[in-house]
Amino acid sequence: LKFIMLKKFTWGHGIMVALGSFMIFILSLIWYFTSTWKNSELITDNYYEEELAYQNVIDAKNKAINLKELPVYQQNESGISVTFPSEINNSNSKFRIDLHRAEDQKLDIIREMKLDQRNSIFIPAKVLAKGNYVLRVMWKKDNEEYQLDYDLIW
């Protein structure tokens, strides 16, 4: 029998195999990460102008945290509700919710709202998509602004 003589494997061949493997690895990582990117957008079109006025947001959050009784956030299969204390109501306050979805601006819910008969704001499950949200509850009472933020997973 004749043996087929293979060319000897040298260190030069090893370097070429290592470089080729490394290049394939890097290209596969680039392909993987670019194919899994999601739509990421700014929360608002006026981001920079609002960033300059962020001290107002900090003040509103501090005022809300220092209240004697805070609004209560609840989440269940029917939706999300935020119940306010009795001294905060439709006659003396204005309310707004911002429900932001980081992955897709089209799923954001931003509305001026009124409290229902249970003194709460309700967001039904049918308008929510599965994922992570930031719920910002803002209200203005006696010319004072308040804000609470909740991170939630729907």
XYZ file of N, CA, C and O in Angstrom:
616
model
N 0.830 -1.184 0.000
C 0.000 0.000 0.000
C 0.868 1.238 0.000
O 1.876 1.312 0.683
N 0.385 2.148 -0.763
C 1.091 3.420 -0.772
C 0.415 4.355 0.221
O -0.794 4.484 0.229
N 1.229 4.956 0.988
C 0.694 5.954 1.925
C 0.776 7.322 1.284
O 1.772 7.647 0.647
N -0.321 8.006 1.406
C -0.331 9.365 0.872
C 0.355 10.244 1.899
O -0.019 10.285 3.058
N 1.348 10.883 1.449
C 2.130 11.708 2.356
C 1.502 13.101 2.419
O 1.391 13.764 1.399
N 1.040 13.496 3.578
C 0.493 14.833 3.771
C 1.616 15.779 4.118
O 2.605 15.397 4.758
N 1.439 17.007 3.666
C 2.430 18.015 3.995
C 2.441 18.205 5.498
O 1.403 18.214 6.142
N 3.574 18.364 6.060
C 3.671 18.516 7.506
C 2.983 19.799 7.947
O 3.065 20.816 7.287
N 2.347 19.713 9.082
C 1.649 20.860 9.674
C 2.679 21.651 10.467
O 3.219 21.181 11.453
N 2.921 22.907 10.041
C 3.944 23.715 10.687
C 3.307 24.828 11.497
O 2.083 25.026 11.477
N 4.151 25.604 12.175
C 3.635 26.705 12.981
C 2.996 27.777 12.107
O 2.077 28.464 12.534
N 3.418 27.931 10.895
C 2.815 28.880 9.963
C 1.372 28.510 9.654
O 0.489 29.364 9.573
N 1.142 27.181 9.485
C -0.236 26.717 9.271
C -1.093 26.989 10.508
O -2.265 27.358 10.403
N -0.522 26.802 11.682
C -1.256 27.052 12.937
C -1.672 28.501 13.066
O -2.792 28.804 13.493
N -0.769 29.422 12.684
C -1.103 30.852 12.746
C -2.244 31.168 11.787
O -3.179 31.903 12.124
N -2.193 30.598 10.582
C -3.257 30.843 9.598
C -4.598 30.297 10.090
O -5.637 30.944 9.927
N -4.613 29.123 10.676
C -5.850 28.540 11.214
C -6.379 29.399 12.353
O -7.587 29.677 12.443
N -5.483 29.857 13.246
C -5.907 30.697 14.374
C -6.481 32.023 13.870
O -7.542 32.466 14.346
N -5.829 32.684 12.937
C -6.340 33.944 12.390
C -7.666 33.749 11.671
O -8.592 34.560 11.813
N -7.768 32.681 10.890
C -9.027 32.393 10.196
C -10.158 32.141 11.180
O -11.270 32.646 11.004
N -9.895 31.388 12.239
C -10.913 31.108 13.257
C -11.326 32.391 13.966
O -12.514 32.627 14.226
N -10.358 33.230 14.283
C -10.648 34.491 14.950
C -11.510 35.394 14.074
O -12.478 36.002 14.549
N -11.192 35.462 12.797
C -11.986 36.288 11.874
C -13.421 35.772 11.764
O -14.372 36.554 11.766
N -13.588 34.468 11.686
C -14.936 33.883 11.629
C -15.700 34.187 12.913
O -16.879 34.544 12.888
N -15.029 34.098 14.058
C -15.644 34.392 15.353
C -16.113 35.852 15.410
O -17.256 36.136 15.789
N -15.257 36.791 15.039
C -15.610 38.216 15.078
C -16.761 38.512 14.115
O -17.720 39.212 14.463
N -16.722 37.976 12.919
C -17.807 38.210 11.957
C -19.123 37.623 12.443
O -20.188 38.225 12.241
N -19.077 36.469 13.101
C -20.318 35.888 13.623
C -20.873 36.731 14.761
O -22.091 36.881 14.892
N -20.007 37.313 15.620
C -20.490 38.207 16.672
C -21.131 39.458 16.083
O -22.183 39.894 16.536
N -20.498 40.034 15.080
C -21.063 41.218 14.424
C -22.428 40.892 13.826
O -23.395 41.630 14.002
N -22.533 39.774 13.154
C -23.822 39.375 12.569
C -24.869 39.165 13.656
O -26.001 39.625 13.543
N -24.504 38.476 14.737
C -25.454 38.187 15.808
C -25.981 39.470 16.444
O -27.183 39.647 16.608
N -25.085 40.383 16.826
C -25.525 41.587 17.526
C -26.294 42.542 16.621
O -27.226 43.195 17.068
N -25.942 42.648 15.369
C -26.709 43.527 14.492
C -28.066 42.939 14.145
O -29.015 43.671 13.891
N -28.191 41.621 14.144
C -29.490 41.026 13.834
C -30.452 41.068 15.016
O -31.653 40.945 14.838
N -29.932 41.241 16.237
C -30.800 41.275 17.417
C -31.048 42.687 17.930
O -31.696 42.844 18.950
N -30.543 43.715 17.254
C -30.818 45.081 17.687
C -32.294 45.366 17.609
O -32.976 44.960 16.686
N -32.772 46.106 18.615
C -34.175 46.492 18.624
C -34.266 47.979 18.362
O -33.298 48.723 18.473
N -35.476 48.412 18.046
C -35.719 49.821 17.784
C -35.528 50.607 19.085
O -36.233 50.406 20.047
N -34.560 51.495 19.118
C -34.282 52.292 20.302
C -34.368 53.762 19.919
O -33.682 54.206 19.015
N -35.220 54.493 20.614
C -35.469 55.875 20.257
C -35.391 56.758 21.483
O -35.462 56.280 22.610
N -35.277 58.047 21.266
C -35.349 58.995 22.364
C -36.770 59.004 22.915
O -37.736 58.797 22.191
N -36.903 59.255 24.204
C -38.218 59.287 24.828
C -39.045 60.430 24.267
O -40.237 60.332 24.089
N -38.391 61.517 23.961
C -39.092 62.688 23.467
C -38.283 63.335 22.349
O -37.067 63.191 22.289
N -38.946 64.051 21.483
C -38.239 64.758 20.419
C -37.482 65.964 20.953
O -36.520 66.419 20.365
N -37.925 66.509 22.077
C -37.285 67.670 22.692
C -36.407 67.252 23.862
O -36.406 67.893 24.916
N -35.656 66.205 23.676
C -34.880 65.612 24.759
C -33.926 66.611 25.411
O -33.866 66.728 26.624
N -33.177 67.344 24.620
C -32.152 68.230 25.174
C -32.764 69.417 25.917
O -32.263 69.819 26.958
N -33.859 69.961 25.414
C -34.525 71.059 26.102
C -35.096 70.579 27.439
O -35.011 71.275 28.450
N -35.671 69.385 27.440
C -36.232 68.855 28.677
C -35.134 68.486 29.672
O -35.334 68.565 30.875
N -33.995 68.066 29.177
C -32.880 67.736 30.058
C -32.397 68.962 30.824
O -32.007 68.876 31.986
N -32.437 70.128 30.180
C -32.024 71.357 30.847
C -32.962 71.722 31.993
O -32.559 72.364 32.962
N -34.220 71.325 31.901
C -35.212 71.626 32.941
C -35.410 70.444 33.894
O -36.430 70.352 34.557
N -34.428 69.559 33.991
C -34.597 68.344 34.789
C -34.672 68.631 36.287
O -35.204 67.825 37.045
N -34.171 69.774 36.730
C -34.266 70.110 38.152
C -35.720 70.165 38.597
O -36.042 69.795 39.725
N -36.627 70.578 37.705
C -38.059 70.582 38.040
C -38.563 69.170 38.323
O -39.394 68.970 39.204
N -38.077 68.189 37.561
C -38.467 66.788 37.774
C -37.940 66.306 39.119
O -38.653 65.642 39.877
N -36.701 66.642 39.435
C -36.120 66.242 40.720
C -36.926 66.835 41.870
O -37.250 66.139 42.845
N -37.291 68.107 41.750
C -38.097 68.756 42.794
C -39.461 68.097 42.922
O -39.950 67.876 44.041
N -40.102 67.762 41.796
C -41.422 67.118 41.830
C -41.344 65.744 42.492
O -42.228 65.370 43.266
N -40.285 64.990 42.210
C -40.125 63.671 42.843
C -39.895 63.803 44.343
O -40.457 63.033 45.129
N -39.093 64.769 44.747
C -38.843 64.978 46.174
C -40.109 65.385 46.913
O -40.357 64.933 48.032
N -40.923 66.238 46.290
C -42.187 66.636 46.918
C -43.118 65.440 47.075
O -43.788 65.295 48.089
N -43.155 64.582 46.062
C -44.039 63.412 46.125
C -43.585 62.445 47.215
O -44.405 61.916 47.969
N -42.290 62.220 47.311
C -41.771 61.282 48.311
C -42.034 61.782 49.726
O -42.244 60.999 50.647
N -42.065 63.099 49.904
C -42.256 63.670 51.238
C -43.716 63.823 51.645
O -43.990 64.362 52.723
N -44.650 63.367 50.810
C -46.065 63.419 51.186
C -46.338 62.459 52.338
O -45.677 61.422 52.483
N -47.342 62.784 53.143
C -47.713 61.907 54.260
C -48.222 60.562 53.755
O -47.929 59.521 54.315
N -49.012 60.633 52.686
C -49.587 59.408 52.114
C -49.341 59.417 50.608
O -49.735 60.348 49.915
N -48.673 58.381 50.119
C -48.329 58.290 48.701
C -49.408 57.560 47.910
O -50.115 56.708 48.468
N -49.535 57.857 46.624
C -50.406 57.042 45.771
C -49.907 55.595 45.755
O -48.706 55.343 45.855
N -50.847 54.676 45.638
C -50.515 53.247 45.678
C -50.634 52.659 44.277
O -51.665 52.793 43.619
N -49.574 52.010 43.822
C -49.525 51.384 42.495
C -49.863 49.899 42.633
O -49.362 49.220 43.521
N -50.757 49.407 41.751
C -51.110 47.979 41.726
C -51.169 47.501 40.287
O -51.603 48.233 39.397
N -50.755 46.261 40.095
C -50.770 45.660 38.759
C -51.365 44.263 38.882
O -50.983 43.491 39.749
N -52.336 43.958 38.013
C -52.885 42.601 37.954
C -53.243 42.294 36.502
O -52.962 43.081 35.611
N -53.882 41.159 36.261
C -54.147 40.732 34.879
C -55.108 41.648 34.129
O -55.132 41.668 32.913
N -55.893 42.465 34.836
C -56.825 43.361 34.148
C -56.183 44.700 33.771
O -56.686 45.397 32.901
N -55.064 45.055 34.415
C -54.394 46.299 34.072
C -53.588 46.865 35.221
O -53.266 46.169 36.186
N -53.298 48.130 35.106
C -52.485 48.844 36.090
C -53.339 49.951 36.687
O -54.016 50.677 35.962
N -53.298 50.089 38.007
C -54.034 51.185 38.642
C -53.140 51.891 39.650
O -52.302 51.282 40.291
N -53.357 53.192 39.747
C -52.673 54.017 40.736
C -53.764 54.720 41.527
O -54.526 55.512 40.975
N -53.863 54.400 42.809
C -54.900 54.965 43.672
C -54.303 56.075 44.523
O -53.275 55.887 45.173
N -54.965 57.226 44.490
C -54.476 58.398 45.202
C -55.158 58.542 46.552
O -56.299 58.108 46.731
N -54.504 59.191 47.506
C -55.146 59.495 48.792
C -56.337 60.428 48.579
O -56.413 61.142 47.580
N -57.249 60.450 49.523
C -58.494 61.217 49.360
C -58.268 62.722 49.241
O -59.065 63.415 48.620
N -57.173 63.248 49.824
C -56.950 64.700 49.723
C -56.470 65.130 48.336
O -56.426 66.311 48.035
N -56.118 64.170 47.488
C -55.758 64.467 46.098
C -56.911 63.971 45.233
O -57.196 62.777 45.195
N -57.616 64.887 44.567
C -58.785 64.491 43.776
C -58.918 65.367 42.540
O -58.127 66.276 42.319
N -59.950 65.089 41.745
C -60.161 65.830 40.494
C -60.446 67.315 40.705
O -60.158 68.128 39.835
N -61.004 67.674 41.841
C -61.371 69.075 42.050
C -60.171 69.965 42.356
O -60.202 71.156 42.095
N -59.097 69.376 42.904
C -57.948 70.214 43.260
C -56.651 69.839 42.540
O -55.599 70.408 42.829
N -56.713 68.890 41.604
C -55.482 68.422 40.968
C -55.713 68.076 39.494
O -56.829 67.780 39.090
N -54.625 68.123 38.725
C -54.627 67.657 37.340
C -53.629 66.518 37.248
O -52.562 66.564 37.859
N -53.961 65.498 36.434
C -53.168 64.277 36.398
C -52.690 63.963 34.987
O -53.380 64.248 34.016
N -51.509 63.352 34.927
C -50.962 62.910 33.647
C -50.164 61.638 33.892
O -49.453 61.516 34.892
N -50.289 60.692 32.970
C -49.460 59.497 33.031
C -48.607 59.422 31.776
O -49.045 59.790 30.690
N -47.388 58.985 31.949
C -46.488 58.678 30.843
C -46.039 57.244 31.057
O -45.364 56.949 32.038
N -46.441 56.381 30.171
C -46.047 54.978 30.237
C -45.102 54.740 29.067
O -45.537 54.678 27.922
N -43.820 54.665 29.356
C -42.801 54.595 28.308
C -42.276 53.180 28.131
O -41.950 52.504 29.097
N -42.183 52.788 26.889
C -41.607 51.499 26.499
C -40.290 51.811 25.795
O -40.277 52.419 24.723
N -39.168 51.428 26.372
C -37.853 51.797 25.845
C -37.601 51.224 24.449
O -36.966 51.852 23.626
N -38.119 50.038 24.166
C -37.819 49.384 22.891
C -38.574 49.967 21.712
O -38.134 49.854 20.587
N -39.742 50.557 21.963
C -40.562 51.007 20.845
C -41.435 52.187 21.266
O -42.350 52.030 22.065
N -41.158 53.337 20.709
C -41.889 54.553 21.047
C -43.366 54.458 20.666
O -44.211 55.108 21.263
N -43.689 53.610 19.699
C -45.086 53.469 19.270
C -45.956 52.848 20.368
O -47.176 52.960 20.324
N -45.348 52.190 21.343
C -46.095 51.555 22.424
C -46.238 52.456 23.651
O -46.816 52.046 24.647
N -45.710 53.698 23.583
C -45.839 54.640 24.698
C -47.287 55.085 24.847
O -48.022 55.201 23.869
N -47.675 55.346 26.085
C -49.002 55.890 26.389
C -48.769 57.156 27.208
O -48.206 57.087 28.300
N -49.178 58.298 26.650
C -49.010 59.577 27.339
C -50.366 60.272 27.303
O -50.872 60.595 26.230
N -50.956 60.479 28.487
C -52.318 61.028 28.534
C -52.535 61.893 29.761
O -52.030 61.599 30.835
N -53.332 62.931 29.560
C -53.918 63.663 30.684
C -55.106 62.812 31.128
O -55.841 62.292 30.289
N -55.289 62.639 32.419
C -56.360 61.760 32.890
C -57.095 62.393 34.063
O -56.609 63.319 34.690
N -58.261 61.840 34.321
C -59.044 62.191 35.506
C -59.163 60.943 36.362
O -59.116 59.817 35.871
N -59.335 61.145 37.652
C -59.502 60.016 38.565
C -60.919 59.462 38.445
O -61.872 60.190 38.195
N -61.043 58.149 38.629
C -62.372 57.535 38.600
C -63.016 57.636 39.985
O -62.479 58.271 40.888
N -64.157 56.969 40.182
C -64.886 57.060 41.444
C -64.123 56.441 42.623
O -64.395 56.749 43.771
N -63.133 55.591 42.342
C -62.302 55.012 43.417
C -61.063 55.870 43.685
O -60.158 55.437 44.370
N -61.026 57.074 43.101
C -59.902 57.998 43.241
C -58.609 57.409 42.675
O -57.541 57.518 43.255
N -58.751 56.752 41.522
C -57.584 56.107 40.918
C -57.549 56.317 39.406
O -58.534 56.692 38.792
N -56.380 56.073 38.857
C -56.157 56.067 37.413
C -55.986 54.605 37.025
O -55.265 53.861 37.681
N -56.653 54.205 35.941
C -56.587 52.806 35.516
C -56.121 52.723 34.071
O -56.626 53.443 33.207
N -55.164 51.850 33.808
C -54.677 51.584 32.445
C -55.039 50.137 32.139
O -54.499 49.222 32.768
N -55.956 49.901 31.198
C -56.402 48.522 30.933
C -55.326 47.687 30.243
O -54.470 48.205 29.517
N -55.390 46.400 30.465
C -54.402 45.464 29.914
C -54.421 45.445 28.394
O -53.390 45.188 27.765
N -55.567 45.738 27.777
C -55.674 45.633 26.319
C -54.799 46.641 25.578
O -54.501 46.441 24.416
N -54.372 47.740 26.242
C -53.519 48.721 25.570
C -52.031 48.473 25.838
O -51.180 49.208 25.346
N -51.714 47.436 26.601
C -50.328 47.142 26.968
C -49.796 45.944 26.197
O -50.518 44.987 25.956
N -48.537 46.013 25.811
C -47.847 44.890 25.178
C -46.845 44.332 26.186
O -46.355 45.066 27.044
N -46.546 43.051 26.082
C -45.599 42.448 27.017
C -44.244 43.119 26.901
O -43.772 43.398 25.812
N -43.637 43.397 28.055
C -42.314 43.999 28.064
C -42.106 44.916 29.253
O -42.922 44.983 30.174
N -41.002 45.638 29.229
C -40.624 46.547 30.309
C -41.145 47.953 30.039
O -41.049 48.446 28.922
N -41.664 48.575 31.080
C -42.184 49.936 30.995
C -41.654 50.768 32.153
O -41.271 50.230 33.192
N -41.683 52.079 31.951
C -41.506 53.028 33.047
C -42.800 53.825 33.116
O -43.197 54.456 32.141
N -43.474 53.745 34.255
C -44.722 54.482 34.473
C -44.401 55.731 35.278
O -43.906 55.635 36.401
N -44.656 56.880 34.680
C -44.477 58.158 35.370
C -45.866 58.712 35.665
O -46.640 58.952 34.749
N -46.145 58.896 36.935
C -47.414 59.471 37.363
C -47.116 60.888 37.840
O -46.331 61.084 38.756
N -47.732 61.861 37.170
C -47.486 63.261 37.501
C -48.817 63.931 37.825
O -49.816 63.644 37.185
N -48.796 64.772 38.825
C -49.992 65.540 39.136
C -49.576 66.909 39.659
O -48.465 67.112 40.140
N -50.506 67.834 39.512
C -50.281 69.203 39.958
C -51.407 69.565 40.901
O -52.580 69.502 40.540
N -51.043 69.917 42.127
C -52.034 70.283 43.144
C -51.578 71.590 43.785
O -50.435 71.696 44.224
N -52.456 72.576 43.810
C -52.153 73.887 44.407
C -50.873 74.489 43.823
O -49.993 74.945 44.547
N -50.745 74.430 42.508
C -49.580 74.942 41.773
C -48.256 74.275 42.179
O -47.196 74.818 41.939
N -48.322 73.130 42.790
C -47.134 72.335 43.123
C -47.154 71.082 42.254
O -48.188 70.413 42.134
N -46.021 70.771 41.647
C -45.931 69.585 40.795
C -45.337 68.419 41.566
O -44.396 68.590 42.346
N -45.899 67.219 41.296
C -45.451 65.990 41.941
C -45.243 64.924 40.870
O -45.926 64.924 39.851
N -44.320 64.007 41.143
C -44.075 62.921 40.191
C -43.551 61.690 40.918
O -42.697 61.790 41.798
N -44.099 60.548 40.530
C -43.591 59.258 40.994
C -43.308 58.390 39.776
O -44.057 58.417 38.804
N -42.227 57.632 39.821
C -41.863 56.737 38.743
C -41.884 55.295 39.223
O -41.433 55.012 40.338
N -42.416 54.418 38.389
C -42.451 52.992 38.690
C -41.877 52.223 37.510
O -42.283 52.453 36.363
N -40.936 51.332 37.760
C -40.462 50.412 36.733
C -41.341 49.179 36.805
O -41.546 48.630 37.895
N -41.864 48.742 35.676
C -42.746 47.579 35.703
C -42.521 46.680 34.502
O -42.034 47.107 33.481
N -42.864 45.437 34.691
C -42.799 44.438 33.630
C -44.223 43.953 33.391
O -44.892 43.494 34.321
N -44.686 44.088 32.181
C -46.042 43.625 31.861
C -45.967 42.286 31.179
O -45.180 41.996 30.361
